[in-house]
mmCIF file of N, CA and C in Angstrom:
data_model
loop_
_atom_site.group_PDB
_atom_site.id
_atom_site.type_symbol
_atom_site.label_atom_id
_atom_site.label_comp_id
_atom_site.label_asym_id
_atom_site.label_seq_id
_atom_site.Cartn_x
_atom_site.Cartn_y
_atom_site.Cartn_z
ATOM 1 N N MET A 1 91.811 89.813 133.764
ATOM 2 C CA MET A 1 92.024 90.737 134.857
ATOM 3 C C MET A 1 91.527 92.107 134.404
ATOM 4 N N GLY A 2 90.625 92.699 135.108
ATOM 5 C CA GLY A 2 90.082 93.992 134.729
ATOM 6 C C GLY A 2 90.376 95.055 135.762
ATOM 7 N N ILE A 3 89.888 96.241 135.492
ATOM 8 C CA ILE A 3 90.135 97.375 136.391
ATOM 9 C C ILE A 3 89.546 97.126 137.767
ATOM 10 N N ASP A 4 88.485 96.313 137.849
ATOM 11 C CA ASP A 4 87.844 96.054 139.136
ATOM 12 C C ASP A 4 88.636 95.076 139.996
ATOM 13 N N THR A 5 89.632 94.388 139.422
ATOM 14 C CA THR A 5 90.412 93.426 140.184
ATOM 15 C C THR A 5 91.735 94.004 140.682
ATOM 16 N N ILE A 6 91.979 95.283 140.421
ATOM 17 C CA ILE A 6 93.213 95.910 140.896
ATOM 18 C C ILE A 6 93.113 96.071 142.403
ATOM 19 N N PRO A 7 94.130 95.620 143.156
ATOM 20 C CA PRO A 7 94.084 95.814 144.609
ATOM 21 C C PRO A 7 94.073 97.299 144.949
ATOM 22 N N THR A 8 93.507 97.626 146.087
ATOM 23 C CA THR A 8 93.458 99.017 146.519
ATOM 24 C C THR A 8 94.871 99.484 146.822
ATOM 25 N N LEU A 9 95.321 100.473 146.079
ATOM 26 C CA LEU A 9 96.656 101.034 146.244
ATOM 27 C C LEU A 9 96.547 102.541 146.400
ATOM 28 N N CYS A 10 97.646 103.164 146.656
ATOM 29 C CA CYS A 10 97.683 104.621 146.735
ATOM 30 C C CYS A 10 97.931 105.215 145.356
ATOM 31 N N ILE A 11 97.389 104.593 144.336
ATOM 32 C CA ILE A 11 97.544 105.056 142.965
ATOM 33 C C ILE A 11 96.170 105.494 142.485
ATOM 34 N N PRO A 12 96.038 106.736 142.023
ATOM 35 C CA PRO A 12 94.722 107.155 141.539
ATOM 36 C C PRO A 12 94.324 106.386 140.284
ATOM 37 N N VAL A 13 93.097 105.911 140.252
ATOM 38 C CA VAL A 13 92.552 105.216 139.094
ATOM 39 C C VAL A 13 91.443 106.090 138.535
ATOM 40 N N VAL A 14 91.537 106.407 137.246
ATOM 41 C CA VAL A 14 90.513 107.235 136.618
ATOM 42 C C VAL A 14 89.809 106.424 135.546
ATOM 43 N N LYS A 15 88.543 106.735 135.332
ATOM 44 C CA LYS A 15 87.754 106.014 134.334
ATOM 45 C C LYS A 15 87.269 106.936 133.232
ATOM 46 N N ASP A 16 87.604 108.220 133.323
ATOM 47 C CA ASP A 16 87.152 109.199 132.334
ATOM 48 C C ASP A 16 88.304 110.161 132.036
ATOM 49 N N PHE A 17 88.588 110.351 130.763
ATOM 50 C CA PHE A 17 89.686 111.239 130.362
ATOM 51 C C PHE A 17 89.519 112.663 130.881
ATOM 52 N N ARG A 18 88.299 113.089 131.094
ATOM 53 C CA ARG A 18 88.054 114.464 131.570
ATOM 54 C C ARG A 18 88.618 114.694 132.963
ATOM 55 N N GLU A 19 88.901 113.615 133.694
ATOM 56 C CA GLU A 19 89.483 113.754 135.027
ATOM 57 C C GLU A 19 90.943 114.197 134.971
ATOM 58 N N ILE A 20 91.606 113.952 133.835
ATOM 59 C CA ILE A 20 93.042 114.261 133.781
ATOM 60 C C ILE A 20 93.453 115.123 132.597
ATOM 61 N N TYR A 21 92.587 115.284 131.601
ATOM 62 C CA TYR A 21 92.969 116.031 130.405
ATOM 63 C C TYR A 21 91.970 117.130 130.081
ATOM 64 N N ASN A 22 92.497 118.245 129.572
ATOM 65 C CA ASN A 22 91.643 119.297 129.011
ATOM 66 C C ASN A 22 91.271 118.961 127.575
ATOM 67 N N SER A 23 92.233 118.457 126.814
ATOM 68 C CA SER A 23 92.000 118.100 125.415
ATOM 69 C C SER A 23 91.721 116.590 125.330
ATOM 70 N N VAL A 24 90.486 116.222 125.614
ATOM 71 C CA VAL A 24 90.097 114.819 125.732
ATOM 72 C C VAL A 24 90.260 114.064 124.417
ATOM 73 N N ASP A 25 89.741 114.595 123.315
ATOM 74 C CA ASP A 25 89.765 113.870 122.038
ATOM 75 C C ASP A 25 91.187 113.579 121.571
ATOM 76 N N GLU A 26 92.064 114.562 121.671
ATOM 77 C CA GLU A 26 93.454 114.396 121.241
ATOM 78 C C GLU A 26 94.151 113.299 122.052
ATOM 79 N N ASN A 27 93.947 113.306 123.351
ATOM 80 C CA ASN A 27 94.609 112.322 124.201
ATOM 81 C C ASN A 27 93.976 110.948 124.098
ATOM 82 N N LYS A 28 92.680 110.892 123.856
ATOM 83 C CA LYS A 28 92.026 109.597 123.653
ATOM 84 C C LYS A 28 92.629 108.903 122.434
ATOM 85 N N LYS A 29 92.951 109.676 121.397
ATOM 86 C CA LYS A 29 93.584 109.119 120.195
ATOM 87 C C LYS A 29 94.962 108.543 120.515
ATOM 88 N N ARG A 30 95.708 109.192 121.404
ATOM 89 C CA ARG A 30 97.021 108.688 121.805
ATOM 90 C C ARG A 30 96.895 107.318 122.467
ATOM 91 N N TYR A 31 95.921 107.178 123.368
ATOM 92 C CA TYR A 31 95.719 105.906 124.058
ATOM 93 C C TYR A 31 95.273 104.826 123.073
ATOM 94 N N GLN A 32 94.402 105.197 122.135
ATOM 95 C CA GLN A 32 93.943 104.229 121.144
ATOM 96 C C GLN A 32 95.105 103.760 120.258
ATOM 97 N N ALA A 33 95.954 104.696 119.832
ATOM 98 C CA ALA A 33 97.117 104.341 119.004
ATOM 99 C C ALA A 33 98.079 103.447 119.791
ATOM 100 N N LEU A 34 98.302 103.770 121.043
ATOM 101 C CA LEU A 34 99.173 102.960 121.891
ATOM 102 C C LEU A 34 98.598 101.556 122.048
ATOM 103 N N SER A 35 97.301 101.468 122.254
ATOM 104 C CA SER A 35 96.643 100.176 122.406
ATOM 105 C C SER A 35 96.763 99.344 121.128
ATOM 106 N N LEU A 36 96.568 99.972 119.974
ATOM 107 C CA LEU A 36 96.694 99.260 118.698
ATOM 108 C C LEU A 36 98.117 98.753 118.477
ATOM 109 N N ASN A 37 99.112 99.586 118.796
ATOM 110 C CA ASN A 37 100.513 99.167 118.661
ATOM 111 C C ASN A 37 100.832 98.007 119.604
ATOM 112 N N PHE A 38 100.303 98.070 120.808
ATOM 113 C CA PHE A 38 100.498 97.005 121.783
ATOM 114 C C PHE A 38 99.937 95.693 121.229
ATOM 115 N N GLU A 39 98.723 95.756 120.688
ATOM 116 C CA GLU A 39 98.082 94.553 120.133
ATOM 117 C C GLU A 39 98.862 93.985 118.949
ATOM 118 N N LYS A 40 99.433 94.848 118.111
ATOM 119 C CA LYS A 40 100.229 94.376 116.975
ATOM 120 C C LYS A 40 101.441 93.586 117.454
ATOM 121 N N ILE A 41 102.068 94.045 118.516
ATOM 122 C CA ILE A 41 103.289 93.417 119.013
ATOM 123 C C ILE A 41 102.992 92.171 119.839
ATOM 124 N N TYR A 42 102.021 92.269 120.773
ATOM 125 C CA TYR A 42 101.791 91.199 121.747
ATOM 126 C C TYR A 42 100.545 90.354 121.459
ATOM 127 N N HIS A 43 99.788 90.697 120.415
ATOM 128 C CA HIS A 43 98.610 89.933 119.982
ATOM 129 C C HIS A 43 97.511 89.866 121.041
ATOM 130 N N GLU A 44 97.416 90.894 121.852
ATOM 131 C CA GLU A 44 96.345 91.028 122.832
ATOM 132 C C GLU A 44 96.264 92.500 123.237
ATOM 133 N N PRO A 45 95.103 92.961 123.669
ATOM 134 C CA PRO A 45 95.015 94.358 124.117
ATOM 135 C C PRO A 45 95.690 94.525 125.480
ATOM 136 N N PRO A 46 96.148 95.730 125.798
ATOM 137 C CA PRO A 46 96.737 95.938 127.125
ATOM 138 C C PRO A 46 95.674 95.811 128.211
ATOM 139 N N GLN A 47 96.079 95.338 129.372
ATOM 140 C CA GLN A 47 95.162 95.242 130.504
ATOM 141 C C GLN A 47 95.064 96.569 131.248
ATOM 142 N N PHE A 48 96.153 97.335 131.238
ATOM 143 C CA PHE A 48 96.205 98.573 132.001
ATOM 144 C C PHE A 48 96.990 99.637 131.234
ATOM 145 N N PHE A 49 96.782 100.876 131.631
ATOM 146 C CA PHE A 49 97.599 101.998 131.191
ATOM 147 C C PHE A 49 98.124 102.689 132.437
ATOM 148 N N ALA A 50 99.327 103.218 132.348
ATOM 149 C CA ALA A 50 99.882 104.042 133.416
ATOM 150 C C ALA A 50 100.271 105.371 132.789
ATOM 151 N N ARG A 51 100.158 106.433 133.557
ATOM 152 C CA ARG A 51 100.437 107.781 133.064
ATOM 153 C C ARG A 51 101.353 108.496 134.038
ATOM 154 N N ALA A 52 102.388 109.127 133.495
ATOM 155 C CA ALA A 52 103.283 109.965 134.300
ATOM 156 C C ALA A 52 103.220 111.372 133.732
ATOM 157 N N PRO A 53 102.605 112.305 134.454
ATOM 158 C CA PRO A 53 102.496 113.668 133.933
ATOM 159 C C PRO A 53 103.853 114.360 133.888
ATOM 160 N N GLY A 54 103.970 115.303 132.948
ATOM 161 C CA GLY A 54 105.160 116.143 132.910
ATOM 162 C C GLY A 54 105.187 117.021 134.145
ATOM 163 N N ARG A 55 106.319 117.627 134.413
ATOM 164 C CA ARG A 55 106.440 118.416 135.630
ATOM 165 C C ARG A 55 107.318 119.632 135.386
ATOM 166 N N VAL A 56 106.977 120.705 136.041
ATOM 167 C CA VAL A 56 107.767 121.928 136.013
ATOM 168 C C VAL A 56 108.059 122.312 137.455
ATOM 169 N N ASN A 57 109.270 122.739 137.719
ATOM 170 C CA ASN A 57 109.626 123.202 139.060
ATOM 171 C C ASN A 57 109.867 124.707 139.047
ATOM 172 N N LEU A 58 109.109 125.419 139.823
ATOM 173 C CA LEU A 58 109.321 126.854 140.028
ATOM 174 C C LEU A 58 109.939 127.037 141.407
ATOM 175 N N ILE A 59 110.473 128.208 141.660
ATOM 176 C CA ILE A 59 111.054 128.463 142.976
ATOM 177 C C ILE A 59 109.969 128.268 144.034
ATOM 178 N N GLY A 60 110.248 127.455 145.063
ATOM 179 C CA GLY A 60 109.236 127.189 146.073
ATOM 180 C C GLY A 60 109.657 126.186 147.118
ATOM 181 N N GLU A 61 108.829 125.165 147.344
ATOM 182 C CA GLU A 61 108.922 124.299 148.518
ATOM 183 C C GLU A 61 110.009 123.224 148.514
ATOM 184 N N HIS A 62 110.402 122.690 147.370
ATOM 185 C CA HIS A 62 111.434 121.652 147.333
ATOM 186 C C HIS A 62 112.801 122.280 147.092
ATOM 187 N N ILE A 63 113.840 121.537 147.399
ATOM 188 C CA ILE A 63 115.202 122.021 147.205
ATOM 189 C C ILE A 63 115.811 121.286 146.011
ATOM 190 N N ASP A 64 116.343 122.039 145.066
ATOM 191 C CA ASP A 64 116.966 121.400 143.906
ATOM 192 C C ASP A 64 118.423 121.067 144.219
ATOM 193 N N TYR A 65 119.129 120.521 143.238
ATOM 194 C CA TYR A 65 120.505 120.072 143.455
ATOM 195 C C TYR A 65 121.474 121.214 143.757
ATOM 196 N N MET A 66 121.075 122.451 143.493
ATOM 197 C CA MET A 66 121.942 123.596 143.804
ATOM 198 C C MET A 66 121.569 124.237 145.145
ATOM 199 N N GLY A 67 120.570 123.660 145.836
ATOM 200 C CA GLY A 67 120.191 124.170 147.144
ATOM 201 C C GLY A 67 119.089 125.228 147.110
ATOM 202 N N TYR A 68 118.528 125.499 145.946
ATOM 203 C CA TYR A 68 117.460 126.484 145.839
ATOM 204 C C TYR A 68 116.096 125.811 145.936
ATOM 205 N N GLY A 69 115.115 126.533 146.427
ATOM 206 C CA GLY A 69 113.767 126.004 146.541
ATOM 207 C C GLY A 69 113.068 125.969 145.187
ATOM 208 N N VAL A 70 112.280 124.917 144.945
ATOM 209 C CA VAL A 70 111.482 124.803 143.720
ATOM 210 C C VAL A 70 110.071 124.355 144.091
ATOM 211 N N LEU A 71 109.107 124.694 143.254
ATOM 212 C CA LEU A 71 107.714 124.310 143.461
ATOM 213 C C LEU A 71 107.251 123.518 142.240
ATOM 214 N N PRO A 72 107.189 122.187 142.353
ATOM 215 C CA PRO A 72 106.794 121.386 141.193
ATOM 216 C C PRO A 72 105.283 121.417 140.968
ATOM 217 N N PHE A 73 104.885 121.370 139.705
ATOM 218 C CA PHE A 73 103.471 121.181 139.389
ATOM 219 C C PHE A 73 103.371 120.379 138.103
ATOM 220 N N ALA A 74 102.268 119.636 137.987
ATOM 221 C CA ALA A 74 102.083 118.729 136.859
ATOM 222 C C ALA A 74 101.599 119.487 135.635
ATOM 223 N N LEU A 75 101.994 118.983 134.476
ATOM 224 C CA LEU A 75 101.551 119.512 133.193
ATOM 225 C C LEU A 75 100.664 118.484 132.512
ATOM 226 N N GLU A 76 99.934 118.908 131.507
ATOM 227 C CA GLU A 76 99.142 117.946 130.751
ATOM 228 C C GLU A 76 100.033 117.079 129.871
ATOM 229 N N ASN A 77 101.212 117.568 129.474
ATOM 230 C CA ASN A 77 102.158 116.735 128.715
ATOM 231 C C ASN A 77 102.527 115.556 129.592
ATOM 232 N N ASP A 78 102.541 114.360 129.019
ATOM 233 C CA ASP A 78 102.791 113.189 129.838
ATOM 234 C C ASP A 78 103.384 112.056 129.024
ATOM 235 N N THR A 79 103.740 110.998 129.719
ATOM 236 C CA THR A 79 104.154 109.749 129.103
ATOM 237 C C THR A 79 103.120 108.713 129.503
ATOM 238 N N ILE A 80 102.642 107.935 128.534
ATOM 239 C CA ILE A 80 101.698 106.873 128.857
ATOM 240 C C ILE A 80 102.315 105.522 128.502
ATOM 241 N N ILE A 81 101.996 104.541 129.309
ATOM 242 C CA ILE A 81 102.526 103.191 129.133
ATOM 243 C C ILE A 81 101.362 102.216 129.175
ATOM 244 N N ALA A 82 101.353 101.283 128.234
ATOM 245 C CA ALA A 82 100.371 100.202 128.225
ATOM 246 C C ALA A 82 101.074 98.947 128.718
ATOM 247 N N PHE A 83 100.372 98.158 129.519
ATOM 248 C CA PHE A 83 100.996 96.918 129.958
ATOM 249 C C PHE A 83 99.959 95.857 130.279
ATOM 250 N N SER A 84 100.430 94.609 130.263
ATOM 251 C CA SER A 84 99.629 93.437 130.611
ATOM 252 C C SER A 84 100.521 92.458 131.349
ATOM 253 N N ILE A 85 99.888 91.621 132.149
ATOM 254 C CA ILE A 85 100.607 90.545 132.812
ATOM 255 C C ILE A 85 100.252 89.264 132.081
ATOM 256 N N ASP A 86 101.269 88.572 131.611
ATOM 257 C CA ASP A 86 101.071 87.321 130.888
ATOM 258 C C ASP A 86 100.971 86.192 131.910
ATOM 259 N N PRO A 87 99.771 85.623 132.123
ATOM 260 C CA PRO A 87 99.613 84.594 133.160
ATOM 261 C C PRO A 87 100.374 83.306 132.853
ATOM 262 N N LYS A 88 100.707 83.068 131.591
ATOM 263 C CA LYS A 88 101.432 81.846 131.214
ATOM 264 C C LYS A 88 102.899 81.909 131.622
ATOM 265 N N SER A 89 103.447 83.120 131.689
ATOM 266 C CA SER A 89 104.878 83.223 131.948
ATOM 267 C C SER A 89 105.239 84.105 133.139
ATOM 268 N N ASP A 90 104.250 84.729 133.753
ATOM 269 C CA ASP A 90 104.496 85.668 134.856
ATOM 270 C C ASP A 90 105.414 86.813 134.450
ATOM 271 N N PHE A 91 105.240 87.293 133.225
ATOM 272 C CA PHE A 91 105.995 88.441 132.761
ATOM 273 C C PHE A 91 105.040 89.601 132.500
ATOM 274 N N VAL A 92 105.549 90.800 132.642
ATOM 275 C CA VAL A 92 104.785 92.003 132.346
ATOM 276 C C VAL A 92 105.227 92.502 130.976
ATOM 277 N N LEU A 93 104.264 92.713 130.091
ATOM 278 C CA LEU A 93 104.535 93.227 128.754
ATOM 279 C C LEU A 93 104.346 94.734 128.795
ATOM 280 N N VAL A 94 105.350 95.488 128.342
ATOM 281 C CA VAL A 94 105.317 96.947 128.452
ATOM 282 C C VAL A 94 105.508 97.581 127.088
ATOM 283 N N HIS A 95 104.681 98.570 126.794
ATOM 284 C CA HIS A 95 104.790 99.327 125.546
ATOM 285 C C HIS A 95 104.439 100.774 125.863
ATOM 286 N N HIS A 96 105.148 101.707 125.264
ATOM 287 C CA HIS A 96 104.907 103.118 125.563
ATOM 288 C C HIS A 96 104.750 103.904 124.284
ATOM 289 N N ASP A 97 104.436 105.185 124.443
ATOM 290 C CA ASP A 97 104.127 106.021 123.278
ATOM 291 C C ASP A 97 105.311 106.838 122.777
ATOM 292 N N ASP A 98 106.523 106.512 123.210
ATOM 293 C CA ASP A 98 107.702 107.258 122.791
ATOM 294 C C ASP A 98 108.653 106.307 122.068
ATOM 295 N N ASN A 99 108.817 106.486 120.782
ATOM 296 C CA ASN A 99 109.648 105.578 119.987
ATOM 297 C C ASN A 99 111.140 105.690 120.282
ATOM 298 N N GLU A 100 111.518 106.663 121.090
ATOM 299 C CA GLU A 100 112.931 106.829 121.432
ATOM 300 C C GLU A 100 113.433 105.683 122.319
ATOM 301 N N TYR A 101 112.520 105.036 123.039
ATOM 302 C CA TYR A 101 112.902 103.995 123.992
ATOM 303 C C TYR A 101 112.383 102.630 123.545
ATOM 304 N N ASN A 102 113.078 101.581 123.962
ATOM 305 C CA ASN A 102 112.666 100.213 123.636
ATOM 306 C C ASN A 102 111.505 99.780 124.513
ATOM 307 N N ASN A 103 110.666 98.908 123.974
ATOM 308 C CA ASN A 103 109.624 98.266 124.762
ATOM 309 C C ASN A 103 110.270 97.131 125.531
ATOM 310 N N GLY A 104 109.517 96.501 126.433
ATOM 311 C CA GLY A 104 110.153 95.453 127.199
ATOM 312 C C GLY A 104 109.209 94.409 127.738
ATOM 313 N N ILE A 105 109.793 93.328 128.159
ATOM 314 C CA ILE A 105 109.092 92.261 128.857
ATOM 315 C C ILE A 105 109.885 92.039 130.144
ATOM 316 N N PHE A 106 109.206 92.175 131.277
ATOM 317 C CA PHE A 106 109.872 92.122 132.571
ATOM 318 C C PHE A 106 109.212 91.085 133.469
ATOM 319 N N PRO A 107 109.965 90.497 134.399
ATOM 320 C CA PRO A 107 109.366 89.560 135.354
ATOM 321 C C PRO A 107 108.306 90.256 136.197
ATOM 322 N N ALA A 108 107.187 89.583 136.436
ATOM 323 C CA ALA A 108 106.131 90.158 137.267
ATOM 324 C C ALA A 108 106.490 90.104 138.749
ATOM 325 N N ASN A 109 107.401 89.229 139.107
ATOM 326 C CA ASN A 109 107.844 89.099 140.481
ATOM 327 C C ASN A 109 108.803 90.251 140.801
ATOM 328 N N PRO A 110 108.462 91.133 141.744
ATOM 329 C CA PRO A 110 109.326 92.281 142.031
ATOM 330 C C PRO A 110 110.680 91.914 142.623
ATOM 331 N N TYR A 111 110.850 90.678 143.055
ATOM 332 C CA TYR A 111 112.115 90.253 143.658
ATOM 333 C C TYR A 111 113.062 89.626 142.645
ATOM 334 N N THR A 112 112.624 89.514 141.387
ATOM 335 C CA THR A 112 113.461 88.944 140.352
ATOM 336 C C THR A 112 114.358 90.027 139.777
ATOM 337 N N GLU A 113 115.649 89.746 139.673
ATOM 338 C CA GLU A 113 116.578 90.721 139.093
ATOM 339 C C GLU A 113 116.362 90.806 137.591
ATOM 340 N N ILE A 114 116.476 92.016 137.077
ATOM 341 C CA ILE A 114 116.307 92.252 135.638
ATOM 342 C C ILE A 114 117.663 92.354 134.986
#
């Protein structure tokens, strides 16, 4: 399964680090290290990566829990996750770049309780 087989979703797909990072070389190393760790654990390279950018809220358009307006914007600091779908078991293998949290194997079926 490759990037070309992903169904059309409302999720931005990027093919070049310059689309999302100012410091391309530093972040490329993070993805490479994550990929190597994934391969060590699951004995295969990840099929996909997902990225969640950091966020800051300034006073503005959204309302926070105290009722004040905030204006969120994305930062280059982020969390990246590598994952693959195991066709033999219908499980999703997940690995991330933060050692504070456990990695996981989850059912690929969204209706299955975890």
